[in-house]
Coordinates of C-alpha atoms and ligand atoms in Angstrom, one line a residue:
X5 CA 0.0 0.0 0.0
X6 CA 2.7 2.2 1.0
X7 CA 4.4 0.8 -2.1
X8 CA 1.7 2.4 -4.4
X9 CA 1.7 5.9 -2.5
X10 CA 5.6 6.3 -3.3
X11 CA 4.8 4.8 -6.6
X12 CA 1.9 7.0 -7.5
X13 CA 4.6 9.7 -6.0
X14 CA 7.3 9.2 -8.3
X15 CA 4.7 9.3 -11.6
X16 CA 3.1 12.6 -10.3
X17 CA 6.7 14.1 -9.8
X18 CA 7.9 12.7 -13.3
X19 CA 4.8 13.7 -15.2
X20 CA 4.9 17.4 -13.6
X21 CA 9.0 17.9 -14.5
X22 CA 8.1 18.6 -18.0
X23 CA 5.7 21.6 -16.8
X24 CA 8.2 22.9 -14.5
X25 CA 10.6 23.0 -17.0
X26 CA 8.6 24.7 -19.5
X27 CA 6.9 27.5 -16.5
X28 CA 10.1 27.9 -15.1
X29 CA 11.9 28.3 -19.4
X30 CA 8.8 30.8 -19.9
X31 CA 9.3 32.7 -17.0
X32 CA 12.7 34.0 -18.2
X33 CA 11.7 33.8 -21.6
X34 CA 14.1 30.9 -22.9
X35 CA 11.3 29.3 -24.9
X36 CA 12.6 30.3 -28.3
X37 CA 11.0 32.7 -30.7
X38 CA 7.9 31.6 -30.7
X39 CA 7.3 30.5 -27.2
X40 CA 3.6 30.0 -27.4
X41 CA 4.2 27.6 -30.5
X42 CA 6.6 25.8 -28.1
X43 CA 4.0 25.7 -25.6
X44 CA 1.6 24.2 -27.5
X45 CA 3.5 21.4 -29.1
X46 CA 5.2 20.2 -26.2
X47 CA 1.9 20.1 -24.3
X48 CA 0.7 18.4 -27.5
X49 CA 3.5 16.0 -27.8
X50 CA 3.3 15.3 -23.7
X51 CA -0.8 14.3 -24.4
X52 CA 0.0 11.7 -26.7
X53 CA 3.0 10.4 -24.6
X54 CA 0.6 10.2 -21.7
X55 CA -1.9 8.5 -23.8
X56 CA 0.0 6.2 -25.0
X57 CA 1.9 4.9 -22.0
X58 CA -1.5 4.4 -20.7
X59 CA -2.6 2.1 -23.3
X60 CA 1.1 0.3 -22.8
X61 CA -0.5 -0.7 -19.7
X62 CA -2.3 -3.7 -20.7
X63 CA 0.3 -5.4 -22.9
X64 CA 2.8 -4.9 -20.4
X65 CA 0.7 -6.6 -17.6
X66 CA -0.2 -9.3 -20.2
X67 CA 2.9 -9.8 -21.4
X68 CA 5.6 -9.9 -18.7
X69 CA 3.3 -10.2 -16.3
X70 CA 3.7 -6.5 -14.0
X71 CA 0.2 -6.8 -13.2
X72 CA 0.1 -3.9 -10.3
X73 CA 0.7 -1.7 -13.1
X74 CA -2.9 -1.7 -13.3
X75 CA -3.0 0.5 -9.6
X76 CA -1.4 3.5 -11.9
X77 CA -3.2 3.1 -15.4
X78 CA -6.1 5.4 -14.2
X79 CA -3.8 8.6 -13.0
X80 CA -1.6 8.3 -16.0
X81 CA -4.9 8.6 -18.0
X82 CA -5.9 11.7 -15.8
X83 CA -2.2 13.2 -16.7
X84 CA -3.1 12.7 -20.6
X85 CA -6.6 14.5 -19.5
X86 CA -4.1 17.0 -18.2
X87 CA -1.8 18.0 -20.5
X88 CA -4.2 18.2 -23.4
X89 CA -6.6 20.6 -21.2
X90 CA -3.4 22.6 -20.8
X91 CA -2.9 22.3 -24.4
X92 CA -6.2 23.1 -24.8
X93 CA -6.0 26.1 -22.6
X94 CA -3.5 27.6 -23.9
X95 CA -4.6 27.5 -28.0
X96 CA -8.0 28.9 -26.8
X97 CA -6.9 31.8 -24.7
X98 CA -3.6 32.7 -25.3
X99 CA -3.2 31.7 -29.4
X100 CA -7.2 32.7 -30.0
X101 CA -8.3 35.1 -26.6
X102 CA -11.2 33.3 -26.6
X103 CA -12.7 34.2 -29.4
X104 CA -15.1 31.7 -30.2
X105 CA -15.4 33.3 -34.1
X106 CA -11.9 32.7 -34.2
X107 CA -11.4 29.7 -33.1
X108 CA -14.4 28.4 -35.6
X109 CA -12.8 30.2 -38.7
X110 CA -9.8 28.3 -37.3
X111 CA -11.6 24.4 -37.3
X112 CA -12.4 25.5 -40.8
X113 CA -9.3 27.0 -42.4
X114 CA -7.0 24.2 -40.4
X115 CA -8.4 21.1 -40.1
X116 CA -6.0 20.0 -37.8
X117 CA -7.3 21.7 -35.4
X118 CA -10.8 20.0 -35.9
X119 CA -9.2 16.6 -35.2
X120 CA -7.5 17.8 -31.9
X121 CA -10.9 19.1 -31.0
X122 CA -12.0 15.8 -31.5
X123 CA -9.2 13.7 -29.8
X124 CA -10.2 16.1 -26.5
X125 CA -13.8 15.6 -26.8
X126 CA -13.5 11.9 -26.8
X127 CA -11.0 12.1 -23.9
X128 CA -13.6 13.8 -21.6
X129 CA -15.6 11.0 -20.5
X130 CA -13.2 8.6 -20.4
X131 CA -11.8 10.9 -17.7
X132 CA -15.2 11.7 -16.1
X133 CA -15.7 8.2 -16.0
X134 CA -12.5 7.2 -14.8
X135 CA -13.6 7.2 -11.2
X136 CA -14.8 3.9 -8.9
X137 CA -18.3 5.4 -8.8
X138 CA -18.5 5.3 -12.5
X139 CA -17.1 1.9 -13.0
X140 CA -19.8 0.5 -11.4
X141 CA -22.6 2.8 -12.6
X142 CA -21.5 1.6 -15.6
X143 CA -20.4 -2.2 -15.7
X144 CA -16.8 -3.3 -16.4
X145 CA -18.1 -4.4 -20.2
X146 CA -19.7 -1.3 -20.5
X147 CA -17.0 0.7 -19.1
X148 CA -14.5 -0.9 -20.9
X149 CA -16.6 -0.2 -24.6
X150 CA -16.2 2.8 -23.3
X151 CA -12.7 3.2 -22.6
X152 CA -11.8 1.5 -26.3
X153 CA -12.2 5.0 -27.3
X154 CA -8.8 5.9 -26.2
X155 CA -7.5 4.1 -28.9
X156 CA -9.7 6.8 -31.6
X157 CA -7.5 9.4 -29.3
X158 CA -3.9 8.2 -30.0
X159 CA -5.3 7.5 -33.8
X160 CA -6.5 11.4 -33.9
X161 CA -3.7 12.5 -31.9
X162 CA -1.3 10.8 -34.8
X163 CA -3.4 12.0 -37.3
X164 CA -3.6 15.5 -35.9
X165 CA 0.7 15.8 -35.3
X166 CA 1.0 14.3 -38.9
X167 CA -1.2 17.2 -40.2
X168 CA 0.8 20.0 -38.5
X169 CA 4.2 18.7 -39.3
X170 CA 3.9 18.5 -42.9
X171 CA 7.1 17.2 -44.5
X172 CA 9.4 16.0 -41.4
X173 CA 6.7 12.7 -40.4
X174 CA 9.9 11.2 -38.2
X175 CA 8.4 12.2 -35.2
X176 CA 4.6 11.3 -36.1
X177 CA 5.7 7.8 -37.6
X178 CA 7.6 7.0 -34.5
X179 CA 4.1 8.0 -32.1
X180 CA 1.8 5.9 -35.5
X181 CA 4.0 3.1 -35.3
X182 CA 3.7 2.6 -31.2
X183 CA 0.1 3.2 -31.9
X184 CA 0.0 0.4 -34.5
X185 CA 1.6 -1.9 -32.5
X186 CA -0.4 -1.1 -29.6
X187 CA -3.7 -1.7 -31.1
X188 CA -2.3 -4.6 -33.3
X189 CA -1.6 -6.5 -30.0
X190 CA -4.9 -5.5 -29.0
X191 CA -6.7 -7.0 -32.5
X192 CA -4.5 -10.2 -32.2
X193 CA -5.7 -10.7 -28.6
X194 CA -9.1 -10.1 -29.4
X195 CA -9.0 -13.1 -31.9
X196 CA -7.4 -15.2 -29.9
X197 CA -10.0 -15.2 -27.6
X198 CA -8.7 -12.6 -24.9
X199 CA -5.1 -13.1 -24.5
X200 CA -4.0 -9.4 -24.8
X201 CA -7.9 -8.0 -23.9
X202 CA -8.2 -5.8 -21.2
X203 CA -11.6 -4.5 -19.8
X204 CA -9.9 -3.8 -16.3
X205 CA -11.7 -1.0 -15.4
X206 CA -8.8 0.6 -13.1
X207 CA -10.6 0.1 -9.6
X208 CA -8.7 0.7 -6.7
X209 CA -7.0 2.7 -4.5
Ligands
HEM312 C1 -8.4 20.4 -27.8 C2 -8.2 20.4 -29.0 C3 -6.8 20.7 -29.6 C4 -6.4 21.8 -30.3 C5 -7.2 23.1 -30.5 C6 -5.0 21.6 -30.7 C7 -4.3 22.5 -31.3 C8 -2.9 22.4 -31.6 C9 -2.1 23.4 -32.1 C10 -2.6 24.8 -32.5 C11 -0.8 22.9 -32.2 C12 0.4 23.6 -32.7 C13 0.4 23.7 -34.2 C14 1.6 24.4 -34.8 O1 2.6 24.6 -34.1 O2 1.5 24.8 -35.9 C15 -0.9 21.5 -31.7 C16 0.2 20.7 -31.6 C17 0.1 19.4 -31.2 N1 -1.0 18.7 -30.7 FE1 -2.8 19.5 -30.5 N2 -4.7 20.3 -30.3 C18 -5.7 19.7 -29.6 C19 -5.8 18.5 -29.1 C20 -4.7 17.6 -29.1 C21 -4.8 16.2 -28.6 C22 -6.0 15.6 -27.9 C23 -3.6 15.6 -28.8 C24 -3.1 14.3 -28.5 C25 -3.8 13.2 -28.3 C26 -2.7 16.6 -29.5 C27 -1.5 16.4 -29.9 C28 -0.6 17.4 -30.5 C29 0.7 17.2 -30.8 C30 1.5 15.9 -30.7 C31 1.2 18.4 -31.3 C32 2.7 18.7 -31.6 C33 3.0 18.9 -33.0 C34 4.5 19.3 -33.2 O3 5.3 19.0 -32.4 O4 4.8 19.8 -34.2 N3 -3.5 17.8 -29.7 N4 -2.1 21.2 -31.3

């Protein structure tokens, strides 16, 4: 139990360094020349990273067995909830000032931008529902239906960094090919009859 606490610790402090760094690099303006560009992809790039290490969960527990990883799936879900609300954040206010006719000229002109919408609207109730309560309103099967849908988030989220990088796709091809392996593990176990399925709705602790 104790165990879990430092655990649970040492993700929180590790999935908050890459904020401080970047606060602490705005603060006395070391973010380049284009600091709120750098911002938003690094927020960007730390959502998908967040995503998929949380979908890494399952084959990892499956295939070598590190079942406990299970006891930190849920928070690392609630960091990729995180970043991309920062990410979020900071396109709508400081890149658009909250202007909503903006920001819908934008969806249209970029549509980029539409699929990151998307990718964030999708990842709101698998956070809202990421709770104990909701597993059980819900059902394990349902709740895990559910959950499937972060695999349409790292699929956007690829989609959505290939879009904005236009010719350099190293960095996109490296995220789409752990996404394809990811969810080809996933299909495989599926047929198999379950070996690499996971409906473990993250109860616990
Ligand atoms: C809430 C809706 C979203 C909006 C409005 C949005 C918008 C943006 C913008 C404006 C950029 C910078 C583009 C540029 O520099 O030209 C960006 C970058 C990025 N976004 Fe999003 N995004 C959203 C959601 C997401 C989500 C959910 C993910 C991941 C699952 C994501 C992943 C990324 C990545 C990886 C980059 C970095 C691209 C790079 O390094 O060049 N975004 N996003």
């Amino acid at each position: 139990m104790e165990d879990v606490k430092f655990n649970k610790f040492l993700i929180s402090l590790n999935a908050l360094i890459p904020l401080a760094f970047l606060a602490y690099d705005g603060y006395y303006a070391r973010l380049g020349a284009n600091p709120l560009e750098f911002f938003l992809r690094t927020t960007g790039v730390l959502t998908l990273t967040f995503v998929l290490i949380t979908l890494s969960i399952t084959p990892l527990r499956k295939i070598f067995g590190w079942n406990p990883l299970i006891k930190y799936r849920r928070m690392l879900g609630l960091y990729a909830f995180f970043y991309a609300l920062i990410h979020l954040i900071t396109y709508s206010i400081f890149d658009k000032s909250l202007d909503l006719k903006m920001i819908v000229a934008d969806v249209w002109q970029r549509p980029f931008i539409a699929i990151g919408m998307l990718a964030f609207t999708m990842l709101v109730p698998l956070a809202v529902t990421s709770t104990n309560g909701w597993v059980k309103r819900l059902g394990g099967k349902n709740w895990g239906r559910l959950h499937k849908l972060s695999y349409v988030v790292a699929i956007l989220g690829v989609i959505h960094f290939w879009m904005i990088v236009k010719s350099d796709v190293f960095y996109p091809a490296i995220f789409g090919f752990v996404v394809a392996v990811l969810l080809g593990y996933r299909l495989v176990g599926n047929r198999k009859g379950g070996a690499a399925k996971s409906t473990t709705p993250a109860v616990s602790n």
